[in-house]
Coordinates of C-alpha atoms in Angstrom, one line a residue:
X203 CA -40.1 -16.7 -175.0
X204 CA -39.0 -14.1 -172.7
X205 CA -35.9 -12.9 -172.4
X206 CA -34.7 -11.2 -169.5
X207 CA -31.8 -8.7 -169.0
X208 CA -29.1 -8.3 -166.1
X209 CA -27.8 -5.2 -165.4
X210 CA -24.7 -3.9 -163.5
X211 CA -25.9 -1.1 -161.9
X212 CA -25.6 1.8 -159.2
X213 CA -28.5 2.5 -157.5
X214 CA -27.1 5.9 -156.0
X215 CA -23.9 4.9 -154.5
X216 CA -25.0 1.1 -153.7
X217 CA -23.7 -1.3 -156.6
X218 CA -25.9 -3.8 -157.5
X219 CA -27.5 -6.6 -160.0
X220 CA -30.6 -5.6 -161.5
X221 CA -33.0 -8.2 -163.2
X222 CA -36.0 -7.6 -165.3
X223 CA -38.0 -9.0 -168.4
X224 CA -36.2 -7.0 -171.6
X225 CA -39.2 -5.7 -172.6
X226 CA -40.4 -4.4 -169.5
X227 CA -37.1 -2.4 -168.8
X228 CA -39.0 1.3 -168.5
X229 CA -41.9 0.1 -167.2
X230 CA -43.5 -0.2 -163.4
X231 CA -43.0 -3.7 -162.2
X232 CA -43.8 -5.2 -158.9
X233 CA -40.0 -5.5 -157.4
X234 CA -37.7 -7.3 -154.6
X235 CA -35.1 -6.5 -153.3
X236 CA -32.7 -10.0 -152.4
X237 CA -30.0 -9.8 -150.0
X238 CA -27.2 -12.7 -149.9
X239 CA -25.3 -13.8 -147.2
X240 CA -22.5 -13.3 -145.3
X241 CA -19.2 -14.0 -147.4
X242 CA -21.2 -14.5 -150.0
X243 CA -21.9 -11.8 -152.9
X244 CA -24.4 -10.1 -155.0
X245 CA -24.0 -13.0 -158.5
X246 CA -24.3 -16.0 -156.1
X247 CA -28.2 -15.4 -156.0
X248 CA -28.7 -15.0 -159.7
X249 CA -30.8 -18.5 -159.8
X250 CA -33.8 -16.7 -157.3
X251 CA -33.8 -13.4 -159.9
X252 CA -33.9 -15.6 -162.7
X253 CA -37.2 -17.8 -161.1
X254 CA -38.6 -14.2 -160.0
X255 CA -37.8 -12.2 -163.1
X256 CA -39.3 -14.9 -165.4
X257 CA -42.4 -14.0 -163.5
X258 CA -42.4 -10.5 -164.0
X259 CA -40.9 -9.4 -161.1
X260 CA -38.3 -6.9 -161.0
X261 CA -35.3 -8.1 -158.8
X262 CA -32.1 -6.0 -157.6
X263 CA -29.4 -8.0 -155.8
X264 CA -27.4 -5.6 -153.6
X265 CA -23.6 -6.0 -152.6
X266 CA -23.3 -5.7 -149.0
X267 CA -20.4 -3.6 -147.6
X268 CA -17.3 -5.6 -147.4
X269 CA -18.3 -8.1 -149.5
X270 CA -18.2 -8.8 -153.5
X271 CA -17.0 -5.5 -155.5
X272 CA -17.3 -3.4 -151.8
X273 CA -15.1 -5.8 -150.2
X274 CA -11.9 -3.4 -149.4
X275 CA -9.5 -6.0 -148.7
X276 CA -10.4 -6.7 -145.1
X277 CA -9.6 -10.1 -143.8
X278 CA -12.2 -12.7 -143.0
X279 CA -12.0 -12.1 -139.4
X280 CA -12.4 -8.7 -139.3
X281 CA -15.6 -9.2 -141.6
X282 CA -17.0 -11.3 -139.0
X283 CA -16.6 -8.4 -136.2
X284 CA -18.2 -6.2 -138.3
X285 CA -21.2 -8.3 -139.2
X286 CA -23.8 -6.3 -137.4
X287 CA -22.4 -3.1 -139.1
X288 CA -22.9 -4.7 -142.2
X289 CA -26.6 -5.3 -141.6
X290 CA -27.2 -1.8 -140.4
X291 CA -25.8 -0.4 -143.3
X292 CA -27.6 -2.4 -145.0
X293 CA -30.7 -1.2 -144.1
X294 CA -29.6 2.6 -144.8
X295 CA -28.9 0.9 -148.7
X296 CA -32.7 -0.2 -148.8
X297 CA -33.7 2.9 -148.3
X298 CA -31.0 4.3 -151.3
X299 CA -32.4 1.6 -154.0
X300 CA -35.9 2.7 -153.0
X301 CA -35.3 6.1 -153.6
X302 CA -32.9 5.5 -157.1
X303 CA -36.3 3.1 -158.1
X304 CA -39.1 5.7 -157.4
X305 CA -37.2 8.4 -159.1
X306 CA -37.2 6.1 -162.1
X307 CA -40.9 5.3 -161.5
X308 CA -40.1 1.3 -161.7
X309 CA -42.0 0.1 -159.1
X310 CA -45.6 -0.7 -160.0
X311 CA -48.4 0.4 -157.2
X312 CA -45.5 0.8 -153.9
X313 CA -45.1 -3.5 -154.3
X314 CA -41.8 -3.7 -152.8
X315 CA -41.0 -7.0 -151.0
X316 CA -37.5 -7.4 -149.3
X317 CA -35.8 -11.0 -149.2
X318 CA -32.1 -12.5 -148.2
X319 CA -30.3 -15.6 -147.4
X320 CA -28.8 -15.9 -144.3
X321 CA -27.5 -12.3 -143.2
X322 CA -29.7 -11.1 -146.0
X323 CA -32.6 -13.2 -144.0
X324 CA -31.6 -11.0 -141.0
X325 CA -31.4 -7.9 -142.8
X326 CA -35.0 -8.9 -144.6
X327 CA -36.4 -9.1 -140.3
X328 CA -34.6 -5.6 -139.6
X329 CA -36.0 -3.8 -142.6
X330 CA -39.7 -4.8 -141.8
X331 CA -39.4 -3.8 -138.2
X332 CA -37.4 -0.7 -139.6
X333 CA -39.6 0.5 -142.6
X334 CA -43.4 0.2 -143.0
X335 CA -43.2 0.4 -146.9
X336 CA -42.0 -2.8 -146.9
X337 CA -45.1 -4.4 -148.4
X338 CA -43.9 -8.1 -147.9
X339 CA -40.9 -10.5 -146.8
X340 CA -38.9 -13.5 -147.5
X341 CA -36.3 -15.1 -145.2
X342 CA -34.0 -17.8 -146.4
X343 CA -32.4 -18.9 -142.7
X344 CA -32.3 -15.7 -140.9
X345 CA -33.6 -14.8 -137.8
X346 CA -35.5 -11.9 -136.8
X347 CA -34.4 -12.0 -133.0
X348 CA -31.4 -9.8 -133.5
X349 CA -30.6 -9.1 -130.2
X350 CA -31.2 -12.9 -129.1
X351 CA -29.1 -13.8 -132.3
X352 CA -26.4 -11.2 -131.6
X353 CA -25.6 -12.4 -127.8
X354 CA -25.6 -16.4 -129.3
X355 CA -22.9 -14.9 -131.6
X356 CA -20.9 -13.7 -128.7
X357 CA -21.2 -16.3 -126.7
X358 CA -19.9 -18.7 -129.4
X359 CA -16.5 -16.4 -129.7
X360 CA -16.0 -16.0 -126.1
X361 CA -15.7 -19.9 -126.6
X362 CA -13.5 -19.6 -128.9
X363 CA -11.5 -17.1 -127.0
X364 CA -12.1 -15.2 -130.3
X365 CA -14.0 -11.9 -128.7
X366 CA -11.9 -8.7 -128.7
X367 CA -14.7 -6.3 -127.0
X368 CA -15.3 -6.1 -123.3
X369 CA -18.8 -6.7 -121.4
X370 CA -19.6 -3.2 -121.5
X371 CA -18.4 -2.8 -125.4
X372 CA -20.3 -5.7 -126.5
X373 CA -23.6 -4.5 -124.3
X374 CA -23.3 -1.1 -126.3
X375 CA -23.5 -3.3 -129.3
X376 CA -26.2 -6.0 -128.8
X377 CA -28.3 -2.8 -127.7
X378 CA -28.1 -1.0 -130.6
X379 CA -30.0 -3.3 -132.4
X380 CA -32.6 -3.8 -130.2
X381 CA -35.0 -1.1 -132.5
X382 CA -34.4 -3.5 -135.3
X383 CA -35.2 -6.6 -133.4
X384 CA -38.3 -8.0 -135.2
X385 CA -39.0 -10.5 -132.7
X386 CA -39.5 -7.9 -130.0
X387 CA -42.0 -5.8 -131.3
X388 CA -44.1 -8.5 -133.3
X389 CA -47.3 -6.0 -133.8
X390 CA -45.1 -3.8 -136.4
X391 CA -45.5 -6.7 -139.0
X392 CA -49.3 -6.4 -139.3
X393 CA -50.6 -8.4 -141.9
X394 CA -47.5 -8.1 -144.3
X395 CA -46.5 -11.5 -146.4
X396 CA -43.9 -13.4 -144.5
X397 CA -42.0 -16.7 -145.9
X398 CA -39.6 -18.3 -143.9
X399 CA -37.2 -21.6 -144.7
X400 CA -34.6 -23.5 -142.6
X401 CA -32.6 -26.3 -142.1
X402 CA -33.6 -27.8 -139.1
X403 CA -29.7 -28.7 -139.2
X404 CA -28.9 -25.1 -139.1
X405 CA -25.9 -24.8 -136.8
X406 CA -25.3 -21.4 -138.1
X407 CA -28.6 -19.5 -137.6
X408 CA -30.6 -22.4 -135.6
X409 CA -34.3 -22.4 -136.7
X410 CA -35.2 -22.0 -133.2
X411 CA -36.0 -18.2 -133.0
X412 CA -37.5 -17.7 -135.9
X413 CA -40.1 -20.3 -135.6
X414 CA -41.2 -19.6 -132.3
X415 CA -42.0 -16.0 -134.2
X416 CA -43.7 -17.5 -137.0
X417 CA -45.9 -19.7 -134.4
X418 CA -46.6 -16.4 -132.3
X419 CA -47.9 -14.3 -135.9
X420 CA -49.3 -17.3 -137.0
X421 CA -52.0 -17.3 -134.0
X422 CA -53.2 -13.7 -135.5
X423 CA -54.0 -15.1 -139.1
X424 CA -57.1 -17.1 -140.1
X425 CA -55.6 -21.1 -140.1
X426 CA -55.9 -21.2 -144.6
X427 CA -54.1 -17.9 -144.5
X428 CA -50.7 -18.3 -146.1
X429 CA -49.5 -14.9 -146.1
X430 CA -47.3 -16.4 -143.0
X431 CA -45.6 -19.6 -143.5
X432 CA -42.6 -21.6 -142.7
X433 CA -40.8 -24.2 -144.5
X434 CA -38.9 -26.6 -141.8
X435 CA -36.9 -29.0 -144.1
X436 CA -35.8 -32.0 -142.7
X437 CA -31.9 -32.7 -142.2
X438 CA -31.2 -29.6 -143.8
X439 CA -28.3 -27.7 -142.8
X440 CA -26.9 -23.9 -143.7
X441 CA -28.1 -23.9 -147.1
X442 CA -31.0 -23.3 -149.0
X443 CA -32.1 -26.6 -151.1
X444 CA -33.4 -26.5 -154.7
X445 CA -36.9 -27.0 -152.9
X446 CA -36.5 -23.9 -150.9
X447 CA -35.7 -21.5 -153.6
X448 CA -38.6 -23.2 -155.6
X449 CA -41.1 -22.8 -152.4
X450 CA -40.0 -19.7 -152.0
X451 CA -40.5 -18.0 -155.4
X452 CA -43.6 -19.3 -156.0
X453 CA -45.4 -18.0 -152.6
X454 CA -43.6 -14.8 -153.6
X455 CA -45.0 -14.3 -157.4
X456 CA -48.5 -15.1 -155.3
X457 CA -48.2 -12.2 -152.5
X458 CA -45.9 -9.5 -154.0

Protein backbone atom coordinates (compact mmCIF):
# COMPACT_ATOMS: atom_id res chain seq x y z
CA UNK A 1 0.00 0.00 0.00
CA UNK A 2 1.43 3.28 -0.58
CA UNK A 3 1.45 5.81 1.57
CA UNK A 4 1.87 9.21 0.58
CA UNK A 5 3.13 12.35 2.48
CA UNK A 6 1.90 16.11 2.54
CA UNK A 7 4.15 18.60 3.20
CA UNK A 8 3.81 22.33 4.25
CA UNK A 9 6.36 23.87 2.40
CA UNK A 10 8.18 27.03 0.98
CA UNK A 11 9.33 26.76 -2.29
CA UNK A 12 11.57 30.07 -2.03
CA UNK A 13 9.32 32.57 -0.80
CA UNK A 14 5.90 30.90 -2.35
CA UNK A 15 4.06 28.75 0.44
CA UNK A 16 2.71 25.78 -0.67
CA UNK A 17 1.36 21.97 -0.34
CA UNK A 18 3.60 19.48 -1.49
CA UNK A 19 2.40 15.80 -2.22
CA UNK A 20 4.45 12.77 -2.97
CA UNK A 21 4.68 8.86 -2.46
CA UNK A 22 6.72 8.61 1.14
CA UNK A 23 9.10 6.61 -0.36
CA UNK A 24 9.86 8.55 -3.21
CA UNK A 25 10.42 11.86 -1.16
CA UNK A 26 14.37 12.37 -2.59
CA UNK A 27 13.83 11.00 -5.67
CA UNK A 28 13.11 12.54 -9.42
CA UNK A 29 9.39 12.25 -10.07
CA UNK A 30 7.37 13.43 -12.91
CA UNK A 31 5.53 16.64 -11.18
CA UNK A 32 2.46 19.22 -11.45
CA UNK A 33 2.03 22.08 -10.40
CA UNK A 34 -2.10 22.69 -9.43
CA UNK A 35 -3.42 26.06 -9.05
CA UNK A 36 -6.99 26.66 -7.30
CA UNK A 37 -9.30 29.17 -7.72
CA UNK A 38 -10.21 32.41 -6.95
CA UNK A 39 -11.29 32.69 -3.21
CA UNK A 40 -10.43 29.44 -2.90
CA UNK A 41 -7.06 28.12 -1.27
CA UNK A 42 -4.17 25.84 -1.59
CA UNK A 43 -6.02 22.51 0.88
CA UNK A 44 -9.28 22.78 -1.17
CA UNK A 45 -7.51 20.73 -4.05
CA UNK A 46 -6.07 18.02 -1.86
CA UNK A 47 -8.55 15.31 -3.52
CA UNK A 48 -6.62 16.03 -7.32
CA UNK A 49 -2.98 15.51 -5.41
CA UNK A 50 -4.20 12.60 -3.66
CA UNK A 51 -5.61 10.85 -7.30
CA UNK A 52 -2.13 12.15 -8.87
CA UNK A 53 0.28 11.33 -6.07
CA UNK A 54 -1.14 7.82 -5.76
CA UNK A 55 0.15 7.54 -9.28
CA UNK A 56 3.44 8.62 -8.73
CA UNK A 57 3.28 11.99 -9.55
CA UNK A 58 4.73 14.62 -7.59
CA UNK A 59 2.09 17.48 -6.90
CA UNK A 60 2.66 21.07 -5.31
CA UNK A 61 -0.41 23.16 -4.64
CA UNK A 62 0.58 26.84 -4.56
CA UNK A 63 -1.28 29.63 -2.39
CA UNK A 64 -2.04 32.38 -4.62
CA UNK A 65 -1.36 36.00 -3.39
CA UNK A 66 -4.23 37.13 -1.31
CA UNK A 67 -5.64 34.14 -0.74
CA UNK A 68 -5.24 31.24 1.98
CA UNK A 69 -2.14 31.83 4.37
CA UNK A 70 -1.07 35.01 1.79
CA UNK A 71 -4.32 36.54 2.16
CA UNK A 72 -3.43 40.00 4.13
CA UNK A 73 -6.71 40.92 5.28
CA UNK A 74 -7.96 42.47 2.14
CA UNK A 75 -11.65 42.54 1.70
CA UNK A 76 -13.45 40.46 -0.94
CA UNK A 77 -13.87 43.23 -3.20
CA UNK A 78 -10.70 44.42 -3.39
CA UNK A 79 -9.52 40.78 -4.19
CA UNK A 80 -11.75 40.88 -7.09
CA UNK A 81 -9.96 44.24 -8.54
CA UNK A 82 -6.85 42.63 -8.16
CA UNK A 83 -7.64 39.40 -9.83
CA UNK A 84 -5.48 39.84 -12.90
CA UNK A 85 -2.49 40.80 -10.53
CA UNK A 86 -3.06 37.71 -8.85
CA UNK A 87 -2.57 35.69 -12.07
CA UNK A 88 0.45 37.57 -13.15
CA UNK A 89 2.07 36.94 -10.07
CA UNK A 90 1.23 33.88 -10.29
CA UNK A 91 3.14 33.15 -13.12
CA UNK A 92 6.42 34.88 -11.69
CA UNK A 93 5.66 31.95 -8.56
CA UNK A 94 5.85 29.15 -11.35
CA UNK A 95 8.84 30.09 -12.24
CA UNK A 96 10.15 30.20 -8.18
CA UNK A 97 8.74 26.50 -7.51
CA UNK A 98 10.61 25.47 -10.67
CA UNK A 99 13.68 26.76 -9.67
CA UNK A 100 13.33 25.66 -5.56
CA UNK A 101 12.39 21.87 -7.49
CA UNK A 102 15.47 21.68 -9.91
CA UNK A 103 17.80 22.79 -7.20
CA UNK A 104 16.50 19.75 -5.28
CA UNK A 105 16.72 17.63 -8.53
CA UNK A 106 12.92 16.33 -7.95
CA UNK A 107 11.71 16.49 -11.15
CA UNK A 108 12.32 13.43 -13.22
CA UNK A 109 13.50 14.09 -17.17
CA UNK A 110 12.12 18.26 -17.18
CA UNK A 111 8.15 16.53 -16.87
CA UNK A 112 6.53 19.42 -15.52
CA UNK A 113 2.80 19.86 -16.34
CA UNK A 114 0.92 22.93 -14.90
CA UNK A 115 -2.94 22.56 -13.97
CA UNK A 116 -5.69 24.93 -12.03
CA UNK A 117 -9.29 25.35 -11.42
CA UNK A 118 -10.85 28.29 -12.38
CA UNK A 119 -8.28 31.28 -11.99
CA UNK A 120 -5.74 28.49 -11.69
CA UNK A 121 -7.29 27.22 -15.20
CA UNK A 122 -6.40 30.80 -16.40
CA UNK A 123 -3.15 30.92 -14.95
CA UNK A 124 -2.49 27.06 -16.34
CA UNK A 125 -3.37 29.11 -20.35
CA UNK A 126 -0.94 32.12 -19.29
CA UNK A 127 1.97 29.95 -18.18
CA UNK A 128 1.98 27.81 -21.53
CA UNK A 129 1.91 30.92 -23.69
CA UNK A 130 4.50 32.40 -21.12
CA UNK A 131 7.01 29.49 -20.61
CA UNK A 132 8.04 26.80 -23.11
CA UNK A 133 9.20 24.26 -20.33
CA UNK A 134 5.85 23.71 -19.60
CA UNK A 135 5.75 20.16 -20.96
CA UNK A 136 1.88 19.77 -20.60
CA UNK A 137 -1.50 21.35 -19.28
CA UNK A 138 -4.72 20.91 -17.54
CA UNK A 139 -7.56 23.38 -17.24
CA UNK A 140 -10.47 22.90 -14.91
CA UNK A 141 -12.88 25.94 -16.28
CA UNK A 142 -10.48 28.51 -17.22
CA UNK A 143 -10.04 30.20 -20.26
CA UNK A 144 -7.08 30.97 -22.23
CA UNK A 145 -8.51 34.21 -23.99
CA UNK A 146 -7.29 36.54 -21.25
CA UNK A 147 -7.76 39.59 -22.91
CA UNK A 148 -11.38 38.48 -24.29
CA UNK A 149 -11.97 37.16 -20.67
CA UNK A 150 -10.67 40.29 -18.98
CA UNK A 151 -13.03 42.89 -21.04
CA UNK A 152 -16.27 40.26 -20.26
CA UNK A 153 -15.15 40.90 -16.63
CA UNK A 154 -15.46 44.61 -17.11
CA UNK A 155 -18.27 44.78 -18.78
CA UNK A 156 -20.09 42.72 -16.18
CA UNK A 157 -18.97 45.51 -13.32
CA UNK A 158 -19.73 48.47 -15.33
CA UNK A 159 -23.23 46.74 -15.02
CA UNK A 160 -23.04 46.56 -11.80
CA UNK A 161 -21.83 50.05 -11.51
CA UNK A 162 -19.04 48.19 -9.62
CA UNK A 163 -15.88 49.51 -11.89
CA UNK A 164 -13.65 52.11 -10.17
CA UNK A 165 -11.03 52.57 -13.25
CA UNK A 166 -11.64 54.72 -16.22
CA UNK A 167 -11.58 53.68 -20.09
CA UNK A 168 -8.14 54.58 -20.42
CA UNK A 169 -7.14 52.77 -16.83
CA UNK A 170 -8.83 49.73 -17.71
CA UNK A 171 -7.34 49.68 -21.51
CA UNK A 172 -3.82 49.88 -19.79
CA UNK A 173 -4.97 46.86 -17.96
CA UNK A 174 -6.67 44.46 -20.45
CA UNK A 175 -3.38 45.25 -22.57
CA UNK A 176 -1.02 44.08 -20.31
CA UNK A 177 -2.13 40.73 -20.67
CA UNK A 178 -2.39 40.52 -24.09
CA UNK A 179 1.48 38.62 -24.12
CA UNK A 180 -0.20 36.01 -21.99
CA UNK A 181 -3.22 35.61 -23.93
CA UNK A 182 -3.06 31.96 -25.14
CA UNK A 183 -5.83 32.25 -27.43
CA UNK A 184 -4.03 34.78 -29.48
CA UNK A 185 -1.01 33.28 -30.34
CA UNK A 186 -2.27 29.55 -30.66
CA UNK A 187 1.20 28.28 -32.54
CA UNK A 188 3.17 28.64 -29.03
CA UNK A 189 1.35 25.52 -27.73
CA UNK A 190 2.84 23.14 -30.29
CA UNK A 191 2.16 19.74 -29.58
CA UNK A 192 2.09 20.06 -25.73
CA UNK A 193 -0.80 17.87 -23.76
CA UNK A 194 -3.81 20.00 -23.21
CA UNK A 195 -7.03 18.85 -21.06
CA UNK A 196 -9.79 21.03 -20.79
CA UNK A 197 -13.33 20.56 -18.63
CA UNK A 198 -16.46 22.88 -18.23
CA UNK A 199 -19.77 23.25 -17.22
CA UNK A 200 -21.63 24.16 -20.11
CA UNK A 201 -23.58 26.04 -17.21
CA UNK A 202 -20.59 28.07 -16.49
CA UNK A 203 -21.86 31.58 -15.88
CA UNK A 204 -18.65 32.40 -14.34
CA UNK A 205 -16.03 31.49 -16.95
CA UNK A 206 -18.52 30.50 -19.94
CA UNK A 207 -17.06 27.49 -21.96
CA UNK A 208 -17.40 29.51 -25.02
CA UNK A 209 -13.68 30.70 -25.47
CA UNK A 210 -12.03 27.97 -24.56
CA UNK A 211 -13.62 25.63 -26.85
CA UNK A 212 -13.54 27.42 -29.85
CA UNK A 213 -9.54 27.15 -28.92
CA UNK A 214 -9.59 23.57 -28.40
CA UNK A 215 -11.68 23.18 -31.86
CA UNK A 216 -8.98 25.49 -33.58
CA UNK A 217 -5.70 23.07 -32.04
CA UNK A 218 -7.68 20.25 -32.48
CA UNK A 219 -7.60 20.67 -36.49
CA UNK A 220 -3.60 20.45 -36.16
CA UNK A 221 -3.68 16.91 -34.42
CA UNK A 222 -4.30 13.55 -36.06
CA UNK A 223 -8.37 12.76 -35.20
CA UNK A 224 -7.21 9.53 -32.35
CA UNK A 225 -4.82 12.00 -30.91
CA UNK A 226 -5.76 12.74 -27.40
CA UNK A 227 -3.03 14.90 -26.30
CA UNK A 228 -5.93 17.74 -26.93
CA UNK A 229 -9.22 17.14 -25.43
CA UNK A 230 -12.23 18.68 -23.87
CA UNK A 231 -14.67 17.51 -21.56
CA UNK A 232 -18.20 19.58 -22.09
CA UNK A 233 -20.33 18.22 -19.24
CA UNK A 234 -23.76 18.59 -19.52
CA UNK A 235 -25.78 21.00 -17.02
CA UNK A 236 -22.79 21.61 -15.21
CA UNK A 237 -22.20 24.82 -13.66
CA UNK A 238 -18.90 26.54 -11.85
CA UNK A 239 -17.70 23.53 -10.41
CA UNK A 240 -15.71 20.71 -11.22
CA UNK A 241 -17.80 17.26 -10.76
CA UNK A 242 -16.42 13.98 -9.32
CA UNK A 243 -16.19 12.95 -13.12
CA UNK A 244 -14.09 15.84 -14.06
CA UNK A 245 -11.45 15.42 -11.49
CA UNK A 246 -11.51 11.56 -12.34
CA UNK A 247 -11.23 12.44 -16.34
CA UNK A 248 -8.83 14.62 -15.60
CA UNK A 249 -6.25 12.67 -13.62
CA UNK A 250 -6.32 9.83 -15.50
CA UNK A 251 -5.43 11.70 -19.07
CA UNK A 252 -2.78 13.36 -16.92
CA UNK A 253 -0.90 10.08 -15.36
CA UNK A 254 -1.13 9.05 -19.34
CA UNK A 255 0.71 12.40 -20.84
CA UNK A 256 2.87 13.80 -18.03
Amino acid sequence: MRMLTIKDERFHNVPALHIYDTNEAENPLPTMIYWHGFSSAKEHNLHFAYQMAKNGIRIVLPEARHHGERSEGITEKQRLFKFWSIVLEGLQDIKTIRESLEEQQLIKDSRLFVAGTSMGGILTCGALAAFPWIKGGAVMMGNPAWEAYARYQIAVLKEQNDFPLSDEEAEREVKQLVPYDLSQQPDVLGKRPLFFWHGREDNVVPYKDSYAFYEKIKQSRPISDDTITYHLEEKAVHKVSRYGMLAMTDWAVKHI
